[in-house]
Coordinates of C-alpha atoms and ligand atoms in Angstrom, one line a residue:
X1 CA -31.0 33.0 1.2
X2 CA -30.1 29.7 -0.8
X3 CA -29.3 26.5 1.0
X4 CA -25.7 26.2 2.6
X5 CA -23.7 24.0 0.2
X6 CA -23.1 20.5 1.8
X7 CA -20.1 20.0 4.0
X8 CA -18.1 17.4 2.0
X9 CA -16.5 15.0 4.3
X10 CA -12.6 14.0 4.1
X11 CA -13.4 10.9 2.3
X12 CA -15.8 12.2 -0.2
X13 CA -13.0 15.1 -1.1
X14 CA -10.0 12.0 -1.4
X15 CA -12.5 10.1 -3.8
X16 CA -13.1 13.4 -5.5
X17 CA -9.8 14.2 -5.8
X18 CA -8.3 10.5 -6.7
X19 CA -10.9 10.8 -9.7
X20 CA -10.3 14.6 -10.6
X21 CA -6.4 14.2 -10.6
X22 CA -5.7 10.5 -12.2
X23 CA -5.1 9.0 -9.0
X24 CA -8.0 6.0 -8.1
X25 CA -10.7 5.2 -10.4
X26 CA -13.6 2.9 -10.3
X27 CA -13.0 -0.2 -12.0
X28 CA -14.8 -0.7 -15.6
X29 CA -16.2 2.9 -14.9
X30 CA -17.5 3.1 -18.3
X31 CA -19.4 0.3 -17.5
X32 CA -20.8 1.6 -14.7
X33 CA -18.1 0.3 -12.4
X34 CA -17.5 -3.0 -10.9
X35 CA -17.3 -2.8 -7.2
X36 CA -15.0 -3.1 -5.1
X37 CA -12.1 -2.8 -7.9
X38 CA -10.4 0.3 -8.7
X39 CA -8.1 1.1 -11.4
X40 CA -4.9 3.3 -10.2
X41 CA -4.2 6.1 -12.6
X42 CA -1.1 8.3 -14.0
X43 CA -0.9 10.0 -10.9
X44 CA -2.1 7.0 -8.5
X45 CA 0.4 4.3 -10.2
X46 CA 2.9 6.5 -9.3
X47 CA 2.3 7.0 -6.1
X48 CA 1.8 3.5 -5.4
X49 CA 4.8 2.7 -6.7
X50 CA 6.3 4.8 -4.5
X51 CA 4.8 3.9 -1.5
X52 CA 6.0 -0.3 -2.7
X53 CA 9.8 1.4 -3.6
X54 CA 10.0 3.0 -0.4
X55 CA 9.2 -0.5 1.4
X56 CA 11.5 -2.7 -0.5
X57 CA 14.1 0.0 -0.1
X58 CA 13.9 -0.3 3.7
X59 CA 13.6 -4.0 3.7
X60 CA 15.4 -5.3 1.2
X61 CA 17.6 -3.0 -0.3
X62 CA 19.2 -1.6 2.8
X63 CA 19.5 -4.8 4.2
X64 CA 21.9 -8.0 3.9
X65 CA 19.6 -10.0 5.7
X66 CA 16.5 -10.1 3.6
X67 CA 16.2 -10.8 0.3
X68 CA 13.2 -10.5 -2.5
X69 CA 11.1 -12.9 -4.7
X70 CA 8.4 -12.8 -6.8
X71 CA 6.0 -15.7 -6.9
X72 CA 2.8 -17.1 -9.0
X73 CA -0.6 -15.9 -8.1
X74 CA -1.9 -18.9 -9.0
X75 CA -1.6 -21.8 -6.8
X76 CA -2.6 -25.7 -6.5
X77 CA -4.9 -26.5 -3.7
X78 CA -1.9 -28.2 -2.0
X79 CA -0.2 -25.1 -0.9
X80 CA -4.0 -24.3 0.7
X81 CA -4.5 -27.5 2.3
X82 CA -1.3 -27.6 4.3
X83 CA -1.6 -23.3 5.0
X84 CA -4.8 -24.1 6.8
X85 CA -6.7 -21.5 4.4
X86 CA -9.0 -24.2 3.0
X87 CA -10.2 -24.9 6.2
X88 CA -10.2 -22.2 8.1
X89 CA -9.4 -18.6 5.7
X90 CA -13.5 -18.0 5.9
X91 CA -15.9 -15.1 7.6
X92 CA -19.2 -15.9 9.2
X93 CA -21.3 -15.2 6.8
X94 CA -25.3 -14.7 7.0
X95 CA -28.0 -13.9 4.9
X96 CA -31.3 -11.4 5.7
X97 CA -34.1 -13.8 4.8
X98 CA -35.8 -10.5 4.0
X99 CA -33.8 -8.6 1.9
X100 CA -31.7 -11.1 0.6
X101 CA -28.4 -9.1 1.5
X102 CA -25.5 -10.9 2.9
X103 CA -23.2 -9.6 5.9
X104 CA -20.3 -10.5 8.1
X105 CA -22.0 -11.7 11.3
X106 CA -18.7 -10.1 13.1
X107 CA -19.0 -6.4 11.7
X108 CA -23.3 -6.5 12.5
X109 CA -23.7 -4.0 15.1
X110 CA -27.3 -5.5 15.9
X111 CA -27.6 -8.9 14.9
X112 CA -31.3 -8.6 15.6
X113 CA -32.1 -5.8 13.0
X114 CA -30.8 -5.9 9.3
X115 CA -29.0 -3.1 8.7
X116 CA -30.4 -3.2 5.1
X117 CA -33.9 -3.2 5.9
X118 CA -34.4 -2.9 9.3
X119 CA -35.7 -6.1 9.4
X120 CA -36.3 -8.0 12.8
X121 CA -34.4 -11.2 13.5
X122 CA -34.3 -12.4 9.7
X123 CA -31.0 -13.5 9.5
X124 CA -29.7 -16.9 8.5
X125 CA -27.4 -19.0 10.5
X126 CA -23.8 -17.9 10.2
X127 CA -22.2 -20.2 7.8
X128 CA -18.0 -20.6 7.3
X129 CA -17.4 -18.4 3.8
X130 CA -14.1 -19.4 2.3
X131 CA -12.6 -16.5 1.1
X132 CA -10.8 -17.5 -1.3
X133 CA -10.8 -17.2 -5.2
X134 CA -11.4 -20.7 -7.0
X135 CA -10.5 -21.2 -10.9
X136 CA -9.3 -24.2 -13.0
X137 CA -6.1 -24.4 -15.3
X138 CA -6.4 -25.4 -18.1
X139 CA -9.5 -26.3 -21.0
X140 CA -11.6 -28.6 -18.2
X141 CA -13.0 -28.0 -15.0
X142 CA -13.8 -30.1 -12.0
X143 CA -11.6 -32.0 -9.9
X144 CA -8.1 -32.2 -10.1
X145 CA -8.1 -28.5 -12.3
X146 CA -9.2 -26.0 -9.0
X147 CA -6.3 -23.7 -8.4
X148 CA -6.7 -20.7 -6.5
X149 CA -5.6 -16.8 -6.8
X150 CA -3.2 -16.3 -3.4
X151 CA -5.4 -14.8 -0.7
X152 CA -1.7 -14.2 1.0
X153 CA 1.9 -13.3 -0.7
X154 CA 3.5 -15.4 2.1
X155 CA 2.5 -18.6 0.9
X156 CA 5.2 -17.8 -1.7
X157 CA 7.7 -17.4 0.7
X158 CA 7.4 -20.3 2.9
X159 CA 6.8 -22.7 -0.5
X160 CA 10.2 -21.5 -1.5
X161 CA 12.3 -21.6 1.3
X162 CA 14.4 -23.8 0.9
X163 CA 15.4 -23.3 -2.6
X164 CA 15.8 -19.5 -1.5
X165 CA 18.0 -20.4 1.6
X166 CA 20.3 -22.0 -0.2
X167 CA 20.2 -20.3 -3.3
X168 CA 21.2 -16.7 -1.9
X169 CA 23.0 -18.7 1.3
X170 CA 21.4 -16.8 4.1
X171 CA 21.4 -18.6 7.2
X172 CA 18.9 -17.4 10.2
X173 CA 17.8 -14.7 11.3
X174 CA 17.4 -13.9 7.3
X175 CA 13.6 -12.8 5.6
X176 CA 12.4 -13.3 2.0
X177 CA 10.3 -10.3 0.9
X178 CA 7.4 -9.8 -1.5
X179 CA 5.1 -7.3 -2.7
X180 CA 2.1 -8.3 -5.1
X181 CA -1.5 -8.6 -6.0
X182 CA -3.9 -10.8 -3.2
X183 CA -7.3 -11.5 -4.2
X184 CA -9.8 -12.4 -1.1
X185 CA -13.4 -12.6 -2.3
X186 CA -14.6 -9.8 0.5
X187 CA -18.1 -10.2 2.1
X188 CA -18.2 -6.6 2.6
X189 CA -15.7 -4.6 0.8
X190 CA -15.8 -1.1 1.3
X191 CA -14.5 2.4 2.5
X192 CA -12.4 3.2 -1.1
X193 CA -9.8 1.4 -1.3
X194 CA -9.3 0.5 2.2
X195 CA -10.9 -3.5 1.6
X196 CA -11.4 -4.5 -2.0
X197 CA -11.5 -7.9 -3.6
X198 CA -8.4 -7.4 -5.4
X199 CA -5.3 -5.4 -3.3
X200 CA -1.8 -5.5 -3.2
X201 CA 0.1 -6.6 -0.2
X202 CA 3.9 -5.9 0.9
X203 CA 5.1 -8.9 3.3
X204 CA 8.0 -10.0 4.9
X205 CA 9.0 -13.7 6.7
X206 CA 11.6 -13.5 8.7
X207 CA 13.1 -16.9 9.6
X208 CA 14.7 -17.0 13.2
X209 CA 16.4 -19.7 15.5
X210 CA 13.6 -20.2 17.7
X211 CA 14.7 -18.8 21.0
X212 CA 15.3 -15.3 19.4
X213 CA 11.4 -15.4 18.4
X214 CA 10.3 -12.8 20.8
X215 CA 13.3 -10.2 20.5
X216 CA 12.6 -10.0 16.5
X217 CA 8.7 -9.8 17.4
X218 CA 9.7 -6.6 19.4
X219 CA 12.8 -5.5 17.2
X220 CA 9.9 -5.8 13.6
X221 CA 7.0 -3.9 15.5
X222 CA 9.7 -0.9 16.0
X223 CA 10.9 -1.1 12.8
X224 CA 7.4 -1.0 11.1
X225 CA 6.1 1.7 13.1
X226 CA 9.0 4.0 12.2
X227 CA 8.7 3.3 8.2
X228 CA 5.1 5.1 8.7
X229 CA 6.3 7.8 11.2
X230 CA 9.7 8.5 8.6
X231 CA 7.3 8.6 5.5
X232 CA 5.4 11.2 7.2
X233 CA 2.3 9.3 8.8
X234 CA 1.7 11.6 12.3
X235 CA 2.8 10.4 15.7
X236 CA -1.6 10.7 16.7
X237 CA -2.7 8.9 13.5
X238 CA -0.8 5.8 14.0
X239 CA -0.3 3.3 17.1
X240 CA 0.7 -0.3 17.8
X241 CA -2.3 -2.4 19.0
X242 CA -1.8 -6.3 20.4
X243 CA -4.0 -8.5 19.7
X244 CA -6.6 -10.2 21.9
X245 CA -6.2 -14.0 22.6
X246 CA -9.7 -15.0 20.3
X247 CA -8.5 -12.4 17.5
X248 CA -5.1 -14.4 16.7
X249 CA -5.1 -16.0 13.4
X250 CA -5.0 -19.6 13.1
X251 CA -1.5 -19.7 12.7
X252 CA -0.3 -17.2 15.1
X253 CA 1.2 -17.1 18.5
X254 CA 1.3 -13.5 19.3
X255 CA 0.2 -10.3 16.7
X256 CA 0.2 -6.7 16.8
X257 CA -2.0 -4.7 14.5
X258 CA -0.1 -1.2 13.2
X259 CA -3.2 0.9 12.9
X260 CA -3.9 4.1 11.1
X261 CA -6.7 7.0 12.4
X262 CA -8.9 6.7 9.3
X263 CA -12.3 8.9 8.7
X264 CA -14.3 6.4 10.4
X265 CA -11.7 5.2 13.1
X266 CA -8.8 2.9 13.9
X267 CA -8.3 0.7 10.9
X268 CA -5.4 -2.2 10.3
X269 CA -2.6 -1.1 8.0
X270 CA 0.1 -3.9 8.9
X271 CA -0.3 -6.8 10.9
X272 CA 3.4 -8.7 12.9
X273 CA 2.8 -11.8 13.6
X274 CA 4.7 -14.2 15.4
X275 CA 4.1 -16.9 13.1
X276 CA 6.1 -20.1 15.3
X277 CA 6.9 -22.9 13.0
X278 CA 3.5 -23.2 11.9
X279 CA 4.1 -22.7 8.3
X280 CA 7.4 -24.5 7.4
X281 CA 6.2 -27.5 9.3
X282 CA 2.7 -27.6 7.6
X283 CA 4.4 -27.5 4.6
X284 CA 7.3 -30.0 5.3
X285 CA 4.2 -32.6 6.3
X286 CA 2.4 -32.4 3.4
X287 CA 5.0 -32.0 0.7
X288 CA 7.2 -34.0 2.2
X289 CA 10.3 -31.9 2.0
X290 CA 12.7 -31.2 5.0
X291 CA 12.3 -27.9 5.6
X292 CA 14.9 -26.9 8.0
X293 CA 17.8 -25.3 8.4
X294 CA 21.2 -26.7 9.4
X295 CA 23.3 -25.2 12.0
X296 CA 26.8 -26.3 11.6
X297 CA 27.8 -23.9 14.9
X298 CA 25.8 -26.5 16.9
X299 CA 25.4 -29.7 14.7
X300 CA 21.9 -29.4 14.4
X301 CA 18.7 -28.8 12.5
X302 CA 15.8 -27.4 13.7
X303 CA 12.8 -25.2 12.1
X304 CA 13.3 -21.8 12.2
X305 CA 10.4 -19.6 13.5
X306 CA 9.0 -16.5 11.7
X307 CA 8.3 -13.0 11.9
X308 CA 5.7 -11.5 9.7
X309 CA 5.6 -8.2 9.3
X310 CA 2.4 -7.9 7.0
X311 CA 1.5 -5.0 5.3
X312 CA -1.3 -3.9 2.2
X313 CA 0.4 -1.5 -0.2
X314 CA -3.0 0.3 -1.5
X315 CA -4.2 0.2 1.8
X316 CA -1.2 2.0 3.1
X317 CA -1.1 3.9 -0.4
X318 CA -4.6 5.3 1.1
X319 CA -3.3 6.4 4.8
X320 CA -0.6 8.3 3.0
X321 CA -3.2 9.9 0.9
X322 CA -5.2 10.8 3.5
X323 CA -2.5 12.3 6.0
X324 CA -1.4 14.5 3.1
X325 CA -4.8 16.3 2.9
X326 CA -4.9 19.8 3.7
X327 CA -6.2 22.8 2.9
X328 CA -5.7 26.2 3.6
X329 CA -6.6 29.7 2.6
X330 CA -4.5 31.6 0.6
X331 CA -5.8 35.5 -0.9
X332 CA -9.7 34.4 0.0
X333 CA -9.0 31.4 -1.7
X334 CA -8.8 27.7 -0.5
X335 CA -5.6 25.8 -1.5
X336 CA -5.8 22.0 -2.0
X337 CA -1.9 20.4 -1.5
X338 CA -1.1 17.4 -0.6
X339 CA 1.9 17.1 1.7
X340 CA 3.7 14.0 0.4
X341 CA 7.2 13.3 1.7
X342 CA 9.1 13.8 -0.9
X343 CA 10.0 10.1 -1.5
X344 CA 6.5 9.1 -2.5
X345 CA 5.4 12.1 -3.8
X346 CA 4.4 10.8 -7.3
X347 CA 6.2 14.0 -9.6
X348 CA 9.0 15.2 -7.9
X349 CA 9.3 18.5 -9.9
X350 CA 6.7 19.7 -12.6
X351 CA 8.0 22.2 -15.6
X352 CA 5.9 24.8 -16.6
X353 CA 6.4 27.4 -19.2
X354 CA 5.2 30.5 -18.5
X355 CA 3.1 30.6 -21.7
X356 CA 2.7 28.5 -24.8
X357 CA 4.7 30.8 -26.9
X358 CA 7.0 28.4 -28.9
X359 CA 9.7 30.8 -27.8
X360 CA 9.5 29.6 -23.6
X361 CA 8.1 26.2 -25.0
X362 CA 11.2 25.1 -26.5
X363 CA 13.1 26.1 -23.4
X364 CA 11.1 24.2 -20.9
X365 CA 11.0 21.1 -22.8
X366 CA 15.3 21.4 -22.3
X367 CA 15.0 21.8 -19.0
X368 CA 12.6 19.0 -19.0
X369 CA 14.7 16.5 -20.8
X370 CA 18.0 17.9 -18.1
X371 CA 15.7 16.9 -15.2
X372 CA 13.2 13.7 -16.2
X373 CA 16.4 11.4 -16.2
X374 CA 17.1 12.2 -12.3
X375 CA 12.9 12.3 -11.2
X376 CA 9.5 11.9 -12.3
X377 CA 8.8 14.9 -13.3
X378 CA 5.5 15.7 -15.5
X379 CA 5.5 19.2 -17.8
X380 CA 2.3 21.1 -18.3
X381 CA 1.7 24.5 -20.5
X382 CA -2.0 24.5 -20.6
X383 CA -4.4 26.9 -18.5
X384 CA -2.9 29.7 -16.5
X385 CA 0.3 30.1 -13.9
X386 CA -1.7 30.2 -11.1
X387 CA -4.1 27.2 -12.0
X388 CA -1.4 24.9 -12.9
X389 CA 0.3 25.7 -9.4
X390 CA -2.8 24.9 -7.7
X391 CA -2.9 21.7 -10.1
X392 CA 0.2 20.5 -9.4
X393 CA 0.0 21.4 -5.2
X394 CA -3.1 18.9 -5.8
X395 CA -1.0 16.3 -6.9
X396 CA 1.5 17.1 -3.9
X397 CA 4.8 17.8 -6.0
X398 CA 7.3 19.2 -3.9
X399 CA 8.8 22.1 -6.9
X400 CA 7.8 23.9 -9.5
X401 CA 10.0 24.9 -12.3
X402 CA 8.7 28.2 -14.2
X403 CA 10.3 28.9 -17.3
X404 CA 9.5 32.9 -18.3
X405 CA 10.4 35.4 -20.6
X406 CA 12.9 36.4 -18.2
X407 CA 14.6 33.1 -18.4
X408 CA 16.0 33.5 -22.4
X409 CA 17.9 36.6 -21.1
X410 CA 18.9 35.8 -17.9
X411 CA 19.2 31.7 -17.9
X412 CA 17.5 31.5 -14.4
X413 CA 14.1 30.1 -14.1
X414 CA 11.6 30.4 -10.9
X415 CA 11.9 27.3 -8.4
X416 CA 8.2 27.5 -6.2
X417 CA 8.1 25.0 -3.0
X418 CA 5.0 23.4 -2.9
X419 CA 4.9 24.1 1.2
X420 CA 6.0 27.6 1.9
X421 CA 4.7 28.6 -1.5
X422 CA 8.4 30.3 -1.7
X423 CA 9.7 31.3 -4.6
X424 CA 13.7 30.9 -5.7
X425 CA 15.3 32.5 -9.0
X426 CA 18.1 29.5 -9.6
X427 CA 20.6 29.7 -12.4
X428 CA 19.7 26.8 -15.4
X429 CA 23.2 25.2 -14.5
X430 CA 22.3 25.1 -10.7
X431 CA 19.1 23.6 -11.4
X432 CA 20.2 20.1 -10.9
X433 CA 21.9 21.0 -7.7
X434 CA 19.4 22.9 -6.3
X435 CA 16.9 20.6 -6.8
X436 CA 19.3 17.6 -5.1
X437 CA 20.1 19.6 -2.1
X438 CA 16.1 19.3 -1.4
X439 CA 15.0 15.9 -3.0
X440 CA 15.3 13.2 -0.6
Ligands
GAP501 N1 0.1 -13.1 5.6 C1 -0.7 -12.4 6.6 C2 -1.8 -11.6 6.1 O1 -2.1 -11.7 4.9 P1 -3.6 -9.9 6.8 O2 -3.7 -9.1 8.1 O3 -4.8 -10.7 6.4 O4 -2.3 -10.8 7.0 C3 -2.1 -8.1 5.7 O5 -3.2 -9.0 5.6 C4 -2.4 -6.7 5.2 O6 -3.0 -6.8 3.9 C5 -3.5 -6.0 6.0 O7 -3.0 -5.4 7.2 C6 -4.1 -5.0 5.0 O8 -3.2 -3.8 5.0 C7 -3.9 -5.7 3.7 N2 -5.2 -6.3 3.3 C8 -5.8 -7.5 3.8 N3 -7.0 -7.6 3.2 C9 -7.2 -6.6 2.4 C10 -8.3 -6.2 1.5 N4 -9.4 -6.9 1.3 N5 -8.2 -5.0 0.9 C11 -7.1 -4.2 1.0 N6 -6.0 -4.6 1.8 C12 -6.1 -5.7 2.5

């Protein structure tokens, strides 16, 4: 008898997958990859799209109390110095004298044995790493010429509130939204794309009069948890977790983590934080500016407070990923189908003629062109029916459209539901409809 095949673990199938089906790459892969960076592909850009759509839908778009920017990436010290990041956005970082590898002194399960090389108390002293990427603008370096790549979005929003405030003439409780590229120069990046150097983040401040600080806390933390649960996250792979007094960040008075069951345990997805007037007053001292609001009900200025609720898109984009897995046996055969809601499934509806037959070609491409206006919807003839179902159940899109020889007598075409497998004959001119009444 031969050896049993290896058991591939959940993680190792979602990196097999993301690279088999266009979703997550490794970075400069043709170079061997650079680590830590990842490239998202057709089918990955989508669905990360999706998953950033879906959260400026639900807090922007639906509201009339929040409204969007979209600010630099690069940024002049300033902004850092009165954040706090240049003084205190850093891990404890130490070096095994041995090996020479370096490691967070807070994720070291033994700080007496390296877990490189197993060697015995050779670690450095912990020094403060600043996390943050340094380059200069312009042709000279040096002094005067460092600006750095945003660690944070919300820099961005504090930096610009005022001009925002009264620009789009919100008064408090309002929030200014953003979702963009981060950079944090990770000690230890690691588990996919759950913390790389480069990531995308999806934040919210929410400006309040300060004695309504608390109730927002409590009314964001809701709010956030039930974007995940709605999108399809399970009730047992999420929870809400408050943070202990010596895990707060510099600038916060009260956080709770929103934390998803990963392979290898809890893991961060979102972080609220009660932010106080840290920010706007840090800012207002060292740029000078008054940054508060006026409240003509009372005669009064004062600096609001804010609510962050702070999320990472591709880190998200991966917990959506990975509670869509599943597989199940179908006719001695294991089906691979992602269960995507259908809002950030990445093709909503794939076309597939039944052969490559100019004569059912033509046809589907028709039907094509009457659905790609309404959703993303890709169109494949090669390789068998039954492969391209199984393809296209791997990339978790919700319908199937099958256009067969059938179709150029009786103008129906065969709708197949990604879940149930089920299988509809629809009429061409109900096509549109059908597909509606199921799409949300
Ligand atoms: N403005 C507050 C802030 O940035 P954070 O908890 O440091 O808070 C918010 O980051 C979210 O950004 C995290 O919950 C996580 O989802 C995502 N994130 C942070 N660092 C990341 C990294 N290195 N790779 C991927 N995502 C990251």
């Amino acid at each position: 008898m031969g050896k049993p095949e290896p058991v591939e673990s959940l993680m190792e199938k979602i990196v097999n997958l993301s690279k088999r089906r266009g979703l997550i790459f490794q970075s400069a892969d043709i170079y061997g990859g650079f680590r830590s960076t990842y490239d998202y592909g057709p089918v990955g850009s989508l669905l990360l799209r999706n998953v950033k759509e879906a959260w400026w839908k639900s807090m922007v778009q639906l509201r009339h109390d929040v409204v969007g920017i979209d600010a630099s990436i690069l940024s002049p010290p300033a902004v850092w110095e009165a954040s706090g990041h240049l003084e205190n956005f850093s891990d404890p970082l130490v070096d095994c004298k041995e090996c020479k590898e370096r490691f967070r002194e807070d994720q070291l399960e033994d700080i007496g044995t390296c877990p490189a090389c197993q060697a015995k108390d050779s670690f450095t002293e912990a020094r403060a790493f600043n996390l943050m990427f340094k380059t200069h603008a312009g042709p000279v370096e040096g002094a005067g010429h460092d600006v750095y790549l945003r660690p944070e979005t919300a820099q961005g929003m504090f930096t610009n509130f005022k001009l925002v405030q009264e620009t789009s003439r919100k008064k408090p409780p309002f929030g200014i939204a953003q979702v963009g590229k981060s950079f944090r120069n990770e000690i230890t990046p690691g588990n996919f794309v759950f913390r790389t150097r480069e990531f995308e983040q999806m934040e919210m401040e929410y400006f309040v009069p300060p004695d309504e600080a608390n109730q927002w806390f409590e009314y964001w933390c809701d709010e956030r948890m039930n974007w995940y649960l709605d999108l399809g996250i399970p009730s047992d792979k999420i929870r809400l977790r408050p943070h202990e007094g010596d895990e707060l960040s510099h600038y916060s008075s009260g956080t709770s983590d929103i934390e998803f069951l990963f392979p290898w345990g809890w893991g961060e997805l979102e972080g609220i934080a009660n932010r106080g007037d840290y920010d706007l007053k840090q800012h207002a001292k060292h740029s000078g500016e008054k940054l508060t609001y006026f409240d003509p009900e009372i005669g009064e200025h004062y600096v609001p407070h804010v609510i962050e609720p702070a999320a990472g898109a591709t880190r998200s984009m991966m917990a959506f990923l990975l509670a869509a897995y599943d597989e199940e046996t179908v006719n001695d055969d294991l089906r691979t189908v992602l269960r995507f809601d259908h809002r950030i499934a990445p093709y909503k509806v794939a076309v597939l003629p039944l052969s490559k037959k100019e004569t059912l070609t033509s046809p589907a491409q028709e039907i094509f062109d009457l659905i790609k206006t309404r959703w993303m919807t890709d169109y494949d003839e090669t390789q068998n029916i039954g492969k391209r179902y199984r393809r296209q159940d791997e990339l978790g899109t919700p319908y199937c459209v099958t256009v067969d020889f059938d179709t150029l007598d009786d103008k129906a075409v065969t709708v197949r539901d990604r879940d149930t497998m089920d299988q509809d004959r629809v009429n061409i001119d109900q096509l549109i409809n059908y597909l509606s009444d199921r799409l949300s």
